[in-house]
Amino acid sequence: SDGDARECVDVLIVGAGFAGLYAIYRMRELGLRVRCIEAADGVGGTWHWNRYPGARCDVESLDYSYSFSNDLQQEWTWSHRYAEQPEILAYLNHVADRFDLRQHIRFETRVTGMTFDEARAVWTVSTDAGPSIEARFCIMASGNLSAPRVPDFRGLERFRGEWHHSARWPREGVDFTGKRVALIGTGATGIQMLPKIAAQAGFVTVFQRTANFSVPAGNHPMPKEEDREHKARYPELRKAARKQSSGMSRVPIPTMSALDVPHEERLRIYERLWAKGGSNRMMNAFNDMMRNEEANESLASFVREKIRSMVKDPEIAEILTPRDHPIGSRRLCVDTNYYETFSRPNVKLVDARRTPIQEITEKGVRTTEADYEVDAIAFATGFDAMTGALNEISITGRGGMHLRDKWSAGPSTYLGLMVHGFPNMFIVTGPGSPSVKSNMVTAIEQHVEWISDCLAHLDRGGIATIEPRLDAEEKWVQHVNDVANSTLFPRANSWYVGANIPGKPHVFMPYVAGLPAYIKICEEVVAEGYRGFDFRKASVGVRE
Ligand code: NA7
């Protein structure tokens, strides 16, 4: 439709968050022409959109940052152990400016469709604004927790108050002073939000469907010495991070089973970790936390006991106590005063498992048991995780195959990076990658580096297309499942399996063998001449 104005690039990148920004940087280093398309009016991805009260990273700042530039890591100083959203967003803006990345980004533009032309080996990418773009390669850096989801409650359109989803929070914030607020959802987001909203609002009613485990963040201002010491040891620490299942540098690698340690000693260890704060240390206390039920239960019961001790009302404590899944099988949440907040006089907990939300009325939330009149609703109801953002784009691969159709029974990828039938399309932190089970930034850097090495390899060999073979993909999906099934992860209904979206196929999506195991496989694949991938040389007369 817009033929003449078409832009031609080597690499089209979707999204300008942590992954997209680094992808721009790396692909440009290769001398490739790069275009990045971003829906928002600024960089930051997750950290652009998630402006809700209390939004904070649950990975320590010193690890949740890029390692690719020593100058960058030396010049940036984090104010806290865990950075708040505005600080991470400021960091990403700094990165965009410092490396002059903005010139490659088209903002306020959404990719709507992508079609692969097999004869010419190019992707045509259409957007909701401006001409389409032709690219030899596409890098989907569109995020795996980026398609927000408001449950389709009957009657929401009738609600007279205001409502917001956590990941579409207004830039100017929301003033809840004196207001009655319904908070729906108690995952990582709701747990961060509640203490902040309760401190401001007149009254908060929290609707909890599934009780989650949460441990204290133990956040504090960054001690000067820690910052100094970290900067002196960055190269070593970054290397250490990639050797960690969690992708974090300073979580000791556990060598012992929880069952090797007497009960009293185990409790002392848990107490120490509880006092230190953070979820990853907790889950890495022993090496069999996610493999052995008894080991897992030793920690779960410790945390349940803590919940009982922090919540004054035993009935409320009971509702808040998770009993239906192993600890860590849903993302272990990290909080600041979450449980304590339920003892405030202006906070009420509704058990939305026992009395589910039926509809939203003009005045508020109706459960099977009661009406709750509110002035505002905060939805902390999560995302169409892992596949949502990709499935929002109409992606047509070889032979007219649609990604959505291919994935109708659940996503399949090879290494989480590529999909059979969709040549030259790379995914960063896709289903089948270890990203959500490790420090996202460490995983992102590894993925982007793998992709850039791959593109360099293709160009050196005059190769036009790369595509995983179907058997390699099937084997990978099987492997991802086998690994998951050897752990306690599949014991929970969570966004890891798509359980939070009605009708979404239940498939375990993250690769939970840990980052080092994944990196090793990626390296072997390359060493064996890109095992499992098919290459096609450019045919004569085709561009480049
Ligand atoms: P999550 O972890 O998916 O949490 C969403 C919450 O919303 C969770 O408590 C859900 O209950 C709840 N929810 C969803 N639909 C409903 C309905 N219909 N009724 C009641 N409650 C509902 O999203 P977050 O944003 O907290 O965190 C996502 C990830 O981002 C997090 O893991 C970090 O990695 C960062 P459910 O548990 O499904 O019963």
Coordinates of C-alpha atoms in Angstrom, one line a residue, residues 8 48 57 102 112 145 172 199 201 205 217 239 247 252 261 273-274 299 339 351 353 376 433 460 506 515 527 542:
C8 CA 15.0 -1.3 3.8
H48 CA 8.4 2.4 30.7
C57 CA 12.9 -4.8 40.5
R102 CA 17.5 6.7 19.7
T112 CA 1.0 -5.1 13.3
L145 CA 5.6 -10.0 30.3
E172 CA 1.2 11.3 36.3
A199 CA -0.7 4.2 52.9
A201 CA -6.1 5.4 50.2
T205 CA -10.1 -4.1 49.5
A217 CA 13.1 -7.6 50.0
K239 CA 31.4 -13.8 34.7
G247 CA 22.1 -15.3 36.4
P252 CA 26.2 -18.7 46.5
V261 CA 21.1 -30.6 57.4
L273 CA 18.4 -15.6 54.6
W274 CA 15.0 -14.1 55.6
L299 CA 11.2 -23.9 53.3
Y339 CA 1.8 -9.0 55.2
D351 CA -10.9 -14.6 49.5
R353 CA -11.1 -18.3 45.6
A376 CA -11.2 3.0 41.9
S433 CA 14.5 -19.8 26.9
R460 CA 30.7 -14.3 6.4
H506 CA -1.3 -25.4 29.4
L515 CA 21.4 -20.3 32.6
A527 CA 30.5 -25.3 17.8
V542 CA 18.5 -11.8 -5.0

